[in-house]
Amino acid sequence: MQFSGKRKKLIGSSQNDLYGHCLQFYGQPPLDNISLAEFETLAVERLKLLKTVENLGVSYVKNSVQYSKKLEAEFTSLNFPLRTELGDQKVQGGTSEYEKRRKDHISHFILRLAYCQTEDLRRWFIQQEMDLFRYRFNDLSSKYKTDFLHKNNLKYETVSAEEKNILKDKLINSSYGLSGITVEEYDFYKVPFQDALDLVRTRKVYLLAGNAYIPHSEIVTIVLNDFRTRLSKALAMTARSLPAVQSDERLQPLLSHLSHAYVGQDYSIQKNIGKISLEQIDSLSGKSFPLCMRHVHKALRENHHLRHGGRMQYGLFLKGIGLTLEQALQFWRSEFVKGKVDADKFDKAYAYSVRHMFGKEGKRTDYTPYSCMKVILSNPPSQGDYHGCPFRHSDPELLKQKLQSYKISPSGINQVLELVKGMHYQLACQKYFELTHSVEDAGFSLNHPNQYFTESQKLLGGGRDIKKEVEMSQKGQENPSSMSRPSQESSKQAHEEMGDLDSFFQDE
Amino acid sequence: MANEDYNPACLPDLLPLYYRRLFPFPQYYRWLSYGGVSKNYFQNREFCFTLKDDIYVRYQSFSTQNELEKEMQKMVPYKIDIGAVYSHRPSQHNTVKSGTFQALEKELVFDIDMTDYDDVRRCCSAADICSKCWTLMTIAIHILDRALREDFGFHHLLWVYSGRRGVHCWVCDDAARKLSVAARSAVAEYLSLVKGGEDTVRKVVLSDPIHPFIKYSLSVVERYFPQYAIVEQDILGSKESVDKVLAPLPEDIKKDLTTFFQKVKNPMERWEELCTLVEHKKSSSKKGGQYFDKEIMLQYCYPRLDVNVSKGVNHLLKSPFSVHPKTGRISVPIDLKELDTFDPFEVPTISLICEELEKPRTDEVEDEDMKDKENEQDAGERRRIRDYKRTSLAKYVKVFDNFLEAMTRSRKGEMLKKSDLQKDF
């Protein structure tokens, strides 16, 4: 594989050196020759792994027992390396540790190519790779952790015994599970707070004069920060050399398909544009809106106002279900003028942002509706806000009352609350779907408010058969456009492969 | 916030005078140039002017102090916002290839707005403030100022009254201006304790061990809470607000308190009983670490930040010395040495200072007039300095001057250190 011009410089470093540890910083690109088929398999399997990392991160607390168990299972089934030493290859007939590490190495670099092109892709890739790295690093025994630091030449400033003594109480109170003895015994590292943002954000370290005091047990944070910085630089570099790779017509379609696979459907292209009238919205909000949208809709009708976060979440959802720009403007204006905003003020202060949502102002980005992940993870509601995910951002007691008011059966409510307690917000929402639509099994896996709406409409508009038809026709439309040269042998093969990939992501 | 001496209709007449004779351009330019250390720092800064009828003019930028002055005097903005320092001149943002025009740096800013406290204020709501609820801003500044200095190691903090219902903080250290979006949001989240929207009852959750930062913050809140919340806001005075205070408590304590409150009406005694019960429950339960009383105090008094303002590098924030069009008050720097006596209602309005300017001047300055002739160039500037010194704006410009002076001193210190280092080689 020839990714860049660096290749020649690296001749001489033996492969065994490269794979001396089961974890690596991916400092050097692989130099092997591999077949196209292998190129593809490796990439798809790593993508599956990253996708699993993403999904688990939403359903479970990261690094909880369940999270780790599920992720470990995925490692085993996809044959990625985890914690074993190169020497002790006990698995007979299975993939050798060397092979696994090689796979880890090469597949990472392939996805770098696919995910370096836009800000969004880079962010997603870095996030998943970091979660992956954190999991693998935490899983190492302390000997291997030290070994890893050593091999990668990572040195951090330690806090002197004297200073530790002075700060003892504060250090104990800043981190979980520390006592006086452990503070004396273990090393603390002092780094600029910018290098330990995750710990700063959650107040898990002591901060003094811009330095974070990090207990040895949290050293993964600093290592991870290093990893992020390197990866982010590397992706920027890769993006620059990408044109050379893209000129290879065997790789180009493959890479672009790989990078499109991560989000699933984004619900931006709508066939049913203009099929919804404003009068329908109230009744639809009760029947087919997910709870988050039903809730902002109600707040909007009651207060005749929504703050920015609510307008974005709800406005893009409405756009996704088919409101035209004109309808959207009319919808927001008619509601806002009932409140404190007069028509003139609306046109000046709010109409711009509605047009902006439809890509008619500013950068002219055609914004896509928020996915569940985005609603759950970013921009949590604060005072005066009604957006967010009710399963994630409401007090359970209030959620219960709300569900009661929507006539959900007590046993149904308990099931929902149980899921909420386990932090399975999307599953809770899916349960809500099943309860409100009186079906046993929703038959899909919910990850987007607009998906909720579409599924609900399908269900209310007739049997399951219609749904299948729609799916088939969607698939039929998607594939030819992304794969326009089926005549070549290799890309035909790729086509089949990616058919699988498609179904994999649709199943998710 | 009604005030007798200002009438919004007069704003168009007063602004030209304000920008011609009172606005502290030299200091303003000195601030945003940051010693001229990095090239084009002032030139690539975005300004946004709000004109009559809420017309926003974004991406304004100026190459010199003189150009800024001329332009402001020409356009007479109702409001001025400051944005980021960009990779190119913002005024030319349309001429550079899309994607290359990027926000690079900005002060780390915080925006605290009284409307965000509406669920815990009983005196006013929305845009209204009074001297009672202003205590919330005082608490906020005490807590955040300490944390930004001691925890994060920043030195150059400019606290500004927004002119109406809140305060802004501009953290101007080099390191702060260079922070990434992720770092800004991490700082803001570190500083945020009150979480959740309309659907959250218990908005502060504490657990063992209590982080030193929260301990410091609690010590500030505890200092103000009895007088502010129990006496002035009287949060345990009426049925409705009692219900709200008790809502986050566990059922058993709630029940005991309701019975107790039927007998005892004195709010302070009620609060003490609440604390006693929580304390009792804590010592009797094995789990430990239940801090319901402290959580309530924080929920009612802890600063509420608009995280989104702090996060974005390209987010606009109202400039110091801009006029608030609704109240007419000048957005003035707050002197932290006199924080506890700072009264937003004493902040001068544009009408007041313009009036002060019109008053016949005493003859104190003839001497200086002579000197002016020696140095024609500075004459205009000097006249303006004398102008604002005759108004109530003077003491606030002085605060700004002191802030700038401290920044210059530390910049010089840095430069000396650097050159010393070089000599070592």
Short mmCIF file of C-alpha atoms in Angstrom, two decimals, chain A residues 169-177 193-194 197-211 228 295 307-308 340 345 348-349 379-386 390 393-395 398 402, chain B residues 53-54 115-119 126 149-154 175 179-180 182-183 185-187 189-193 196-203 207-216 304 308 311:
data_model
loop_
_atom_site.label_atom_id
_atom_site.label_comp_id
_atom_site.label_asym_id
_atom_site.label_seq_id
_atom_site.Cartn_x
_atom_site.Cartn_y
_atom_site.Cartn_z
CA ASP A 169 -6.75 17.19 51.06
CA LYS A 170 -7.57 18.91 47.83
CA LEU A 171 -6.20 16.08 45.75
CA ILE A 172 -8.24 13.57 47.72
CA ASN A 173 -11.41 15.57 47.26
CA SER A 174 -10.89 16.04 43.56
CA SER A 175 -10.75 12.44 42.50
CA TYR A 176 -12.82 9.40 43.24
CA GLY A 177 -11.42 6.56 45.25
CA PHE A 193 -5.54 22.02 31.92
CA GLN A 194 -5.96 22.16 28.14
CA LEU A 197 -10.24 18.59 29.12
CA ASP A 198 -12.39 15.57 29.83
CA LEU A 199 -11.29 15.54 33.44
CA VAL A 200 -11.67 19.31 33.76
CA ARG A 201 -15.14 19.25 32.25
CA THR A 202 -16.39 16.71 34.77
CA ARG A 203 -14.41 18.19 37.68
CA LYS A 204 -12.47 14.98 38.24
CA VAL A 205 -9.12 16.65 38.83
CA TYR A 206 -7.71 19.31 41.04
CA LEU A 207 -6.95 22.53 39.23
CA LEU A 208 -4.45 25.09 40.41
CA ALA A 209 -3.21 28.05 38.44
CA GLY A 210 -4.06 26.50 35.11
CA ASN A 211 -2.54 23.11 35.86
CA ARG A 228 -6.16 13.02 19.69
CA HIS A 295 -43.10 18.26 23.86
CA ARG A 307 -35.50 29.61 22.51
CA HIS A 308 -32.76 28.95 20.00
CA LYS A 340 -44.53 39.03 22.69
CA LYS A 345 -39.79 41.90 14.99
CA LYS A 348 -36.12 40.99 11.57
CA ALA A 349 -35.01 38.68 14.32
CA ASN A 379 -26.56 21.22 23.81
CA PRO A 380 -28.53 20.04 26.85
CA PRO A 381 -31.52 22.23 27.75
CA SER A 382 -31.09 24.86 30.43
CA GLN A 383 -33.40 27.37 32.09
CA GLY A 384 -36.29 28.27 29.77
CA ASP A 385 -35.53 25.51 27.28
CA TYR A 386 -37.89 22.77 26.17
CA PRO A 390 -37.41 13.92 27.40
CA HIS A 393 -33.34 15.42 30.17
CA SER A 394 -36.54 15.17 32.24
CA ASP A 395 -36.75 14.22 35.87
CA LEU A 398 -42.11 14.52 35.56
CA LYS A 402 -46.32 13.30 31.31
CA ASP B 53 -34.65 49.29 13.70
CA ASP B 54 -32.47 46.33 14.66
CA THR B 115 -33.53 35.99 32.98
CA ASP B 116 -31.88 32.63 33.53
CA TYR B 117 -32.72 32.91 37.20
CA ASP B 118 -36.43 33.39 36.67
CA ASP B 119 -37.40 30.20 38.43
CA ALA B 126 -37.57 38.53 32.57
CA ARG B 149 -7.88 33.25 38.53
CA GLU B 150 -6.94 30.58 41.03
CA ASP B 151 -8.07 27.38 39.32
CA PHE B 152 -7.39 28.29 35.72
CA GLY B 153 -4.53 30.71 36.31
CA PHE B 154 -5.92 33.64 34.31
CA ALA B 175 -3.71 31.69 26.73
CA LEU B 179 -8.34 28.38 23.64
CA SER B 180 -10.04 25.90 21.32
CA ALA B 182 -13.44 22.20 23.18
CA ALA B 183 -11.36 23.89 25.86
CA SER B 185 -16.71 24.42 26.65
CA ALA B 186 -14.75 22.37 29.18
CA VAL B 187 -14.05 25.50 31.22
CA GLU B 189 -18.85 23.12 32.11
CA TYR B 190 -16.38 22.99 34.97
CA LEU B 191 -17.96 26.22 36.14
CA SER B 192 -21.58 25.08 35.67
CA LEU B 193 -23.39 23.41 38.52
CA GLY B 196 -31.50 21.08 33.43
CA GLY B 197 -34.41 22.95 31.93
CA GLU B 198 -38.08 23.34 32.68
CA ASP B 199 -38.43 19.62 33.25
CA THR B 200 -35.85 19.24 35.96
CA VAL B 201 -36.75 19.76 39.59
CA ARG B 202 -33.45 18.99 41.24
CA LYS B 203 -31.01 21.04 39.23
CA SER B 207 -21.94 13.74 45.63
CA ASP B 208 -18.94 12.77 47.71
CA PRO B 209 -16.24 13.86 47.62
CA ILE B 210 -17.09 17.51 47.14
CA HIS B 211 -14.61 19.06 44.76
CA PRO B 212 -12.55 21.95 46.16
CA PHE B 213 -14.04 24.23 43.54
CA ILE B 214 -17.55 23.50 44.78
CA LYS B 215 -16.41 23.98 48.37
CA TYR B 216 -15.10 27.44 47.57
CA ARG B 304 -26.03 30.36 35.67
CA ASN B 308 -23.15 28.60 24.24
CA LYS B 311 -18.15 27.98 23.74
#
